[in-house]
Amino acid sequence: RSCILVSIGGKNIMLDCGMHMGYNDDRRFPDFSYITQNGRLTDFLDCVIISHFHLDHCGALPFMSEMVGYDGPIYMTHPTKAICPILLEDFRKITVDKKGETNFFTSQMIKDCMKKVVPLNLHQTVQVDDELEIKAYYAGHVLGAAMVHIKVGSESVVYTGDYNMTPDRHLGAAWIDKCRPDILISESTYATTIRDSKRCRERDFLKKVHESIERGGKVLIPVFALGRAQELCILLETFWERMNLKAPIYFSTGLTEKANHYYKLFITWTNQKIRKTFVQRNMFEFKHIKAFDRSYADNPGPMVVFATPGMLHAGQSLQIFKKWAGNEKNMVIMPGYCVQGTIGHKILNGQRKLEMEGRSTLDVKLQVEYMSFSAHADAKGIMQLIRMAEPRNMLLVHGEAVKMEFLKGKIEQEFSIDCYMPANGETVTVTTNPSVPVDISLNLLKREMALGGPLPDPKKPRTMHGTLIMKENSLKLVSSEQALKELGLNEHQLRFTCRVQLQDPHSDTDTLHRIYTHLKSVLKGYTIQHLPDGTVMVESIVIKVSSSTEDPNTKVLLLSWSYQVKQELFWYCGEI
Amino acid sequence: MEETEFDDILDDWFIESLKTYKDLHVYQLEHPTQVIEWTSGKTVCVAGFTSSKNEILELRLPLKLFADENKGLCAERDFKVVHGGFTDAPVRCLRHIPGTRCVVTNDGLSSDLQVWDLGGDDSDVIRRTGSVDGSRGVSEGGSRIAARLSSQPQVLHGAESAGVRLTQLTSGQTVYTLETDSADPLSSLHFVSDAVFLAGCSNGKVYIADTRTSAAPQLSPPPPSSGESVLWWTDASAGPSCLDPSSCRIVRLSSCGQTVISDLRNPGGAVSRAQLDVQTRRCNADDVRVSWAPALDDCIAVSGFSGAVQIYSSSVWTTELQEAQPLFEHRGHAVSSQSDDGVPVFVTSHVWHPERPRTLLSAASDGSVHVWDWVDQSAAGC
């Protein structure tokens, strides 16, 4: 299950809130005690962001918001907001109604949870509060999937969720600009795979369907109705046309309604190229694909039917399945993951005898095929994404450390960035070098430039003297005088003095004159003056000579200087 | 070519493939490989060959390929990178030492070999553990490498016929050196049994030697009509399990497409010949591969001349040189490659699956790797 907590610039953000589909007990929920031992989470989280509608990313959301307690904003894209509740409700029905579980969220909780959702548009910066801002990027993978950029001040994090870098027939490839986040967080699970091409998967699908049809069998394809069904319909239609096939293809009515709604959602979300493909193809006006009537299931001969729901847990697809399961010429193609407790899950695990309602058993004689069409990034894709975003550090989640050393080495070598691989429950601290932007007053800038020397070079810092004033939310660098003026303070000048004793029998004036002559000869390049008031000035250092009261041969040199005197000049003075 | 046009041709080929292939998997590596080497029944090694940094990867083949009865229930179609490592030089030749987790590579720049540990379950990093010195002297093409199962891990290697040596990996000691009158550049080295090996030279000569004796090797001269600039590649069938020399066949393929099959007892003679239908316009010595099918009779695979891998059945060949048509041609790499610079894609390597009769893996210059199980459309033959 995906659920990541990020603390950045004093803000706490929860990234995804998924359910672990392999557990039946509380281990399926994320462990929220990492946030707080008891009590609601609202005070501890600034926001929750959901990347897409898959249950391993949003399945625990109603549990978190309604049963543990969270009243803050939940961000997700528009399609995710539309689709999430449908999936969550289906999931709830299976878990509670079919499996009789009790510690689970209710339908009302799903509704209450969705009321807290703030929908996101792509590439639009959203201010969560005056310091935290987020932006969604297109992730491909499924409809509405987003990668999210989180920024607090000058520090930022990008969370990828699930994404893919190769476009397919109805989804484009993920894209992000060179946002240079401090950390890029990505799944590692797919980073060590090299994916078989989409066309090969489609080929397999067509081959299976064709083989069944050829031997007079019926093919049932249970679908979730959103996205994949559309794509598979187009695929079959093209194939039927090309091969001049006659067997009928149907889609169930439940599909049409949902699909029309989905289509509208989809069209605004997708890019130009894909929009064109869909607009040409007027949704469910296929030449070879017609609406299904339940009486057709008993028709003799080969046929293909797309029916909902996708996991064979209820409704039309289950009804058709019951009718067709007993014939080995028939086939059922499961195009995705099935939750535990559903018939889909059981047959994918090889079960050939199913217990149905009323204690009757169903013999599963038809061919069961499991095909995965989901689009995920792979080893190459992850490198492409890093190249796109240029993060300063990389964080890989959900992998096994021993199985990721190579990938870590590869990333570190190619991009010269650190790559972290925390285990579940582990905290990683990444030190960033936030840059603090400061305004500089024009006068100060001019003065610094007038000092001469090489032009400002970002690689060669130069020390300068100024005063940093923090007023409200702005930082300004001004000259000391201006600062004093703005603050209404008087300037104080510090002068340091020291007394040096000399043995010199001459008169005060003579001694002073000798000092003057000596300094003039050794301190070339400095301004040395012998003033009428009886002092010698070396730049701003003042030298006075007086005789000691006890002994006229002991002269006391009074040296006085202000704070800014150059070190070397001072040293020379010590030479006397 | 326009994108839609390209898509149409590709779609056509895929639709055709429904009948011509049982299984088909298409992958894209980040960098092309010139080597594909089995490291177990389910894993292969591939490696890059750019002049600077390269990766060596051990890939596990998709589970679906091996699922057999429950194939339908397995959705797993992807390669898994189980181990990976880095090298600073190109990898032109890579050989697995049977019975170990060790592979040996050569960079094509010298005759020295690099030794690597592929790693076990506790790490996914392939580490360099040492090197093996090649023979000194001029060597342009880099070393060929061969290995077979033995109690002490050993590697047979050399860039030229004079200087092929059998080296113990652990001690670095040379236990055998091939001595020939001339130093002919090699195009292949094969063990036909635990002790007998074949050194195939680029000029068409084949030396057959026994590592147990210091007797002079048997020399088979190049097939007739071999010109000056013609290059030859060799493969020997039925390696370590070949106890009966008569069942060991040698195939020699020239850069003009001329193919000669002889058997081990009489390497100079020709059992059969054929003129293969290969495009000879471009021919990089490094890329051509000819191989006997390990689990099919008389089947040979040829690649490197173009973007296709061709399967021939030699059972219909005679001693007369005649044109032969391939039994099957895998054009997947050529069809699915979209080359930006107009340079056509060519196949860089192929291997047969050791047990599954018609399954092959092939790699091409665009980084693609295909796993395919072809359908024998002919009535007779393989």
Coordinates of N, CA, C and O in Angstrom, one line a residue, chain A residues 169 189-197 199-204 206-208 210-211 214 238-239 242-243 273 347-351 368-372 378-380 383 387 401-407 409-411 413-414, chain B residues 3 6-8 10-12 14-15 17-31 53 55-57 59 64 70-86 120-125 127:
Chain A
R169 N -2.7 3.8 -26.5 CA -3.7 4.3 -27.3 C -4.6 5.3 -26.7 O -5.2 6.2 -27.4
T189 N 9.4 -0.6 -7.4 CA 9.0 -2.0 -7.9 C 9.2 -2.2 -9.4 O 9.6 -3.2 -9.8
Y190 N 8.9 -1.2 -10.1 CA 8.9 -1.4 -11.6 C 10.3 -1.0 -12.2 O 10.5 -1.2 -13.3
A191 N 11.1 -0.5 -11.3 CA 12.4 0.0 -11.8 C 13.3 -1.1 -12.3 O 14.2 -0.9 -13.0
T192 N 13.0 -2.3 -11.8 CA 13.9 -3.4 -12.2 C 13.2 -4.3 -13.2 O 13.5 -5.4 -13.4
T193 N 12.2 -3.8 -13.9 CA 11.6 -4.6 -14.9 C 11.9 -3.9 -16.3 O 12.1 -2.7 -16.4
I194 N 11.8 -4.7 -17.3 CA 11.9 -4.2 -18.7 C 10.6 -4.7 -19.3 O 10.4 -5.9 -19.4
R195 N 9.7 -3.8 -19.7 CA 8.4 -4.2 -20.0 C 8.2 -4.7 -21.4 O 8.8 -4.1 -22.4
D196 N 7.4 -5.7 -21.6 CA 7.0 -6.2 -22.9 C 6.2 -5.1 -23.5 O 5.4 -4.4 -22.9
S197 N 6.3 -5.0 -24.8 CA 5.6 -3.9 -25.5 C 4.1 -4.0 -25.4 O 3.5 -5.1 -25.3
R199 N 2.0 -3.6 -27.8 CA 1.5 -4.3 -28.9 C 1.5 -5.8 -28.7 O 0.6 -6.6 -29.2
C200 N 2.5 -6.3 -28.0 CA 2.6 -7.8 -27.7 C 1.4 -8.2 -26.8 O 0.9 -9.3 -27.0
R201 N 1.1 -7.3 -25.8 CA 0.0 -7.7 -24.9 C -1.3 -7.7 -25.7 O -2.1 -8.6 -25.5
E202 N -1.4 -6.7 -26.6 CA -2.7 -6.6 -27.4 C -2.7 -7.9 -28.3 O -3.8 -8.4 -28.5
R203 N -1.6 -8.2 -28.9 CA -1.5 -9.4 -29.8 C -2.0 -10.6 -29.1 O -2.8 -11.4 -29.6
D204 N -1.6 -10.8 -27.8 CA -2.0 -11.9 -27.0 C -3.5 -11.9 -26.8 O -4.1 -13.0 -26.9
L206 N -5.8 -10.5 -28.7 CA -6.5 -10.8 -29.9 C -6.3 -12.3 -30.3 O -7.3 -12.9 -30.7
K207 N -5.2 -12.8 -30.0 CA -5.0 -14.2 -30.3 C -5.9 -15.1 -29.5 O -6.5 -16.0 -30.0
K208 N -6.0 -14.8 -28.2 CA -6.9 -15.6 -27.3 C -8.3 -15.5 -27.8 O -9.1 -16.5 -27.9
H210 N -9.5 -14.6 -30.7 CA -9.6 -15.3 -32.0 C -9.7 -16.8 -31.9 O -10.5 -17.4 -32.5
E211 N -8.8 -17.4 -31.1 CA -8.8 -18.8 -30.9 C -10.1 -19.3 -30.4 O -10.7 -20.3 -30.9
E214 N -12.9 -19.0 -33.1 CA -12.6 -20.0 -34.1 C -13.2 -21.4 -33.7 O -13.7 -22.1 -34.6
T238 N -11.1 -2.9 -34.8 CA -10.1 -2.8 -35.8 C -9.8 -4.2 -36.3 O -9.7 -4.4 -37.6
F239 N -9.6 -5.1 -35.4 CA -9.2 -6.5 -35.8 C -10.4 -7.2 -36.6 O -10.1 -7.8 -37.6
R242 N -10.4 -5.8 -40.1 CA -9.3 -6.3 -40.9 C -9.4 -7.8 -41.3 O -9.1 -8.2 -42.4
M243 N -9.9 -8.6 -40.3 CA -10.0 -10.0 -40.6 C -11.3 -10.4 -41.1 O -11.6 -11.6 -41.3
K273 N -3.9 14.9 -29.3 CA -3.8 13.7 -30.2 C -4.8 12.6 -29.8 O -5.5 12.1 -30.7
I347 N -10.9 -17.5 -9.4 CA -10.5 -18.2 -10.6 C -9.1 -17.9 -11.1 O -8.5 -18.7 -11.7
L348 N -8.7 -16.7 -10.7 CA -7.3 -16.3 -11.1 C -6.3 -17.1 -10.3 O -5.1 -17.2 -10.6
N349 N -6.8 -17.6 -9.2 CA -5.9 -18.4 -8.3 C -6.0 -19.9 -8.7 O -5.5 -20.7 -7.9
G350 N -6.7 -20.2 -9.7 CA -6.8 -21.6 -10.2 C -7.9 -22.4 -9.7 O -8.0 -23.6 -10.0
Q351 N -8.8 -21.7 -8.9 CA -9.9 -22.5 -8.4 C -10.9 -22.9 -9.5 O -11.3 -22.1 -10.3
V368 N -9.5 -19.7 -18.4 CA -9.4 -18.5 -17.7 C -8.0 -17.8 -18.1 O -7.0 -18.4 -18.0
E369 N -8.1 -16.6 -18.6 CA -6.9 -15.9 -19.0 C -6.8 -14.6 -18.2 O -7.7 -13.8 -18.0
Y370 N -5.6 -14.3 -17.7 CA -5.3 -13.1 -16.9 C -4.4 -12.3 -17.8 O -3.3 -12.7 -18.1
M371 N -4.8 -11.1 -18.1 CA -4.0 -10.2 -18.9 C -3.9 -8.9 -18.3 O -4.8 -8.3 -17.8
S372 N -2.7 -8.4 -18.2 CA -2.5 -7.1 -17.5 C -2.2 -6.0 -18.6 O -1.2 -6.1 -19.3
D378 N 9.2 1.6 -16.3 CA 10.2 0.6 -16.0 C 11.6 1.2 -15.8 O 11.7 2.4 -15.6
A379 N 12.6 0.4 -15.9 CA 13.9 0.9 -15.6 C 14.3 2.1 -16.5 O 14.8 3.1 -16.0
K380 N 14.0 2.0 -17.7 CA 14.3 3.0 -18.6 C 13.5 4.3 -18.3 O 14.0 5.4 -18.3
M383 N 14.7 6.5 -15.4 CA 15.9 7.3 -15.8 C 15.4 8.5 -16.6 O 15.9 9.6 -16.5
R387 N 15.8 12.5 -15.7 CA 16.4 13.4 -16.6 C 15.5 14.6 -16.9 O 15.9 15.8 -17.0
A401 N 15.9 -3.6 -0.3 CA 17.2 -3.0 -0.4 C 18.3 -3.8 -1.2 O 19.0 -3.3 -2.0
V402 N 18.3 -5.1 -0.9 CA 19.3 -5.9 -1.6 C 19.0 -6.0 -3.1 O 19.9 -6.2 -3.9
K403 N 17.8 -5.8 -3.5 CA 17.4 -5.9 -4.9 C 17.5 -4.5 -5.6 O 17.0 -4.4 -6.7
M404 N 17.9 -3.5 -4.9 CA 17.9 -2.2 -5.5 C 19.3 -1.5 -5.5 O 19.4 -0.4 -6.0
E405 N 20.3 -2.2 -5.1 CA 21.6 -1.7 -5.0 C 22.1 -1.2 -6.4 O 22.7 -0.2 -6.6
F406 N 21.8 -2.0 -7.4 CA 22.3 -1.7 -8.8 C 21.6 -0.5 -9.3 O 22.3 0.4 -9.8
L407 N 20.3 -0.4 -9.1 CA 19.6 0.8 -9.5 C 20.1 2.1 -8.8 O 20.3 3.1 -9.4
G409 N 23.0 2.5 -7.6 CA 24.4 2.8 -8.1 C 24.2 3.5 -9.5 O 24.9 4.4 -9.8
K410 N 23.3 3.0 -10.3 CA 23.1 3.5 -11.6 C 22.7 5.0 -11.6 O 23.2 5.8 -12.3
I411 N 21.7 5.3 -10.7 CA 21.2 6.7 -10.5 C 22.3 7.6 -10.0 O 22.6 8.7 -10.5
Q413 N 25.5 7.2 -10.2 CA 26.6 7.4 -11.2 C 26.2 8.3 -12.3 O 26.9 9.2 -12.7
E414 N 25.0 8.1 -12.8 CA 24.6 8.8 -14.0 C 24.3 10.3 -13.7 O 24.5 11.2 -14.5
Chain B
E3 N 4.1 8.6 -39.2 CA 3.8 7.8 -38.0 C 2.7 6.8 -38.3 O 2.7 5.7 -37.9
F6 N 3.8 4.0 -40.5 CA 4.6 3.1 -39.7 C 3.8 2.2 -38.8 O 3.9 1.0 -38.8
D7 N 2.8 2.8 -38.2 CA 1.9 2.1 -37.3 C 1.1 1.0 -38.1 O 0.9 -0.1 -37.6
D8 N 0.7 1.4 -39.3 CA -0.1 0.4 -40.1 C 0.8 -0.8 -40.4 O 0.3 -1.9 -40.3
L10 N 3.3 -1.9 -38.9 CA 3.6 -2.6 -37.7 C 2.4 -3.4 -37.3 O 2.5 -4.6 -36.9
D11 N 1.2 -2.8 -37.4 CA -0.1 -3.5 -37.1 C -0.2 -4.7 -38.0 O -0.6 -5.8 -37.5
D12 N 0.1 -4.6 -39.3 CA 0.0 -5.7 -40.2 C 0.9 -6.8 -39.8 O 0.4 -8.0 -39.8
F14 N 2.0 -7.5 -36.8 CA 1.5 -8.1 -35.6 C 0.3 -9.0 -35.8 O 0.1 -10.0 -35.2
I15 N -0.6 -8.6 -36.7 CA -1.7 -9.4 -37.0 C -1.3 -10.7 -37.7 O -1.7 -11.8 -37.4
S17 N 1.5 -12.0 -37.2 CA 2.2 -12.8 -36.2 C 1.3 -13.7 -35.4 O 1.7 -14.7 -34.8
L18 N 0.0 -13.5 -35.4 CA -1.0 -14.3 -34.7 C -0.9 -15.8 -35.2 O -1.0 -16.7 -34.4
K19 N -0.6 -15.9 -36.5 CA -0.5 -17.2 -37.1 C 0.9 -17.7 -37.1 O 1.1 -18.9 -37.1
T20 N 1.9 -16.8 -37.2 CA 3.2 -17.3 -37.4 C 4.0 -17.5 -36.2 O 5.1 -18.1 -36.2
Y21 N 3.6 -17.0 -35.0 CA 4.3 -17.2 -33.8 C 3.3 -17.7 -32.7 O 2.2 -17.3 -32.6
K22 N 3.9 -18.6 -31.9 CA 3.1 -19.0 -30.7 C 3.2 -18.0 -29.6 O 2.2 -17.5 -29.1
D23 N 4.4 -17.6 -29.4 CA 4.6 -16.6 -28.4 C 5.5 -15.5 -29.0 O 6.4 -15.8 -29.8
L24 N 5.3 -14.3 -28.5 CA 6.1 -13.1 -29.0 C 6.2 -12.1 -27.9 O 5.2 -11.7 -27.4
H25 N 7.4 -11.7 -27.6 CA 7.6 -10.7 -26.6 C 8.6 -9.7 -27.2 O 9.6 -10.1 -27.7
V26 N 8.3 -8.4 -27.1 CA 9.2 -7.4 -27.6 C 9.6 -6.4 -26.5 O 8.8 -5.9 -25.8
Y27 N 10.9 -6.3 -26.4 CA 11.4 -5.4 -25.3 C 12.4 -4.4 -25.9 O 13.0 -4.5 -26.9
Q28 N 12.6 -3.3 -25.1 CA 13.5 -2.3 -25.5 C 14.5 -2.1 -24.3 O 14.1 -1.6 -23.2
L29 N 15.8 -2.3 -24.6 CA 16.8 -2.1 -23.6 C 17.2 -0.6 -23.8 O 17.0 0.0 -24.8
E30 N 17.8 -0.1 -22.7 CA 18.3 1.3 -22.8 C 19.5 1.4 -23.8 O 19.6 2.4 -24.5
H31 N 20.3 0.4 -23.9 CA 21.4 0.4 -24.8 C 21.5 -1.0 -25.5 O 21.2 -2.0 -24.9
K53 N 31.3 3.9 -20.6 CA 30.6 3.1 -19.6 C 29.5 2.2 -20.2 O 28.7 2.7 -21.0
E55 N 26.7 -1.3 -19.1 CA 26.1 -2.1 -18.1 C 26.1 -3.5 -18.5 O 25.9 -3.8 -19.7
I56 N 26.2 -4.4 -17.5 CA 26.0 -5.8 -17.8 C 24.8 -6.2 -17.0 O 24.7 -5.9 -15.8
L57 N 23.8 -6.8 -17.6 CA 22.5 -7.1 -16.9 C 22.3 -8.6 -17.0 O 22.5 -9.2 -18.0
L59 N 19.1 -10.8 -16.9 CA 17.6 -10.7 -16.9 C 16.9 -12.0 -16.8 O 17.4 -13.0 -17.3
K64 N 5.6 -16.0 -17.7 CA 4.5 -16.5 -18.6 C 5.1 -17.5 -19.6 O 4.4 -18.5 -19.9
N70 N -0.5 -23.6 -16.5 CA -1.3 -22.5 -16.0 C -0.9 -21.2 -16.7 O -1.0 -20.1 -16.1
K71 N -0.5 -21.3 -17.9 CA 0.0 -20.1 -18.6 C -1.0 -19.0 -18.6 O -0.7 -17.8 -18.5
G72 N -2.3 -19.4 -18.8 CA -3.3 -18.4 -18.8 C -3.5 -17.5 -17.6 O -3.8 -16.4 -17.6
L73 N -3.1 -18.2 -16.5 CA -3.3 -17.4 -15.2 C -2.1 -16.6 -14.9 O -2.1 -15.9 -13.9
C74 N -1.1 -16.6 -15.7 CA 0.1 -15.8 -15.4 C 0.1 -14.6 -16.3 O 0.2 -14.7 -17.6
A75 N 0.1 -13.4 -15.7 CA 0.0 -12.2 -16.6 C 1.4 -11.6 -16.8 O 1.6 -10.7 -17.5
E76 N 2.4 -12.2 -16.1 CA 3.7 -11.7 -16.1 C 4.5 -11.8 -17.4 O 5.0 -12.9 -17.7
R77 N 4.6 -10.7 -18.1 CA 5.2 -10.7 -19.4 C 6.6 -10.0 -19.5 O 7.1 -9.9 -20.6
D78 N 7.0 -9.5 -18.4 CA 8.2 -8.6 -18.4 C 9.5 -9.3 -18.0 O 9.5 -10.3 -17.3
F79 N 10.6 -8.7 -18.5 CA 11.9 -9.1 -18.1 C 12.1 -8.5 -16.7 O 11.7 -7.4 -16.4
K80 N 12.8 -9.3 -15.8 CA 13.2 -8.7 -14.5 C 14.7 -8.6 -14.5 O 15.4 -9.5 -14.9
V81 N 15.1 -7.4 -14.2 CA 16.6 -7.2 -14.1 C 17.0 -7.8 -12.7 O 16.7 -7.2 -11.7
V82 N 17.6 -9.0 -12.7 CA 17.9 -9.6 -11.4 C 19.2 -9.2 -10.9 O 19.5 -9.1 -9.7
H83 N 20.2 -8.9 -11.8 CA 21.5 -8.4 -11.3 C 22.0 -7.5 -12.4 O 21.7 -7.6 -13.6
G84 N 22.8 -6.5 -11.9 CA 23.4 -5.5 -12.8 C 24.7 -5.1 -12.4 O 25.0 -5.1 -11.2
G85 N 25.6 -4.7 -13.3 CA 26.9 -4.2 -13.0 C 27.4 -3.2 -14.0 O 26.8 -3.1 -15.0
F86 N 28.5 -2.6 -13.7 CA 29.1 -1.6 -14.6 C 30.5 -2.0 -15.1 O 31.2 -2.6 -14.4
G120 N 24.3 -13.5 -5.9 CA 23.3 -14.5 -5.5 C 22.0 -13.7 -5.1 O 21.7 -12.7 -5.6
D121 N 21.3 -14.3 -4.1 CA 20.1 -13.7 -3.6 C 20.3 -12.5 -2.7 O 19.4 -11.7 -2.5
D122 N 21.5 -12.4 -2.2 CA 21.8 -11.4 -1.2 C 22.2 -10.0 -1.8 O 22.4 -9.1 -1.1
S123 N 22.3 -10.0 -3.1 CA 22.7 -8.7 -3.7 C 22.3 -8.7 -5.2 O 22.3 -9.8 -5.8
D124 N 22.1 -7.5 -5.7 CA 21.8 -7.5 -7.1 C 22.9 -6.9 -8.0 O 22.7 -6.4 -9.1
V125 N 24.1 -6.8 -7.4 CA 25.2 -6.2 -8.1 C 26.1 -7.2 -8.7 O 26.5 -8.2 -8.0
R127 N 29.7 -8.0 -9.8 CA 31.0 -7.5 -9.4 C 32.2 -8.1 -10.2 O 32.2 -9.3 -10.4

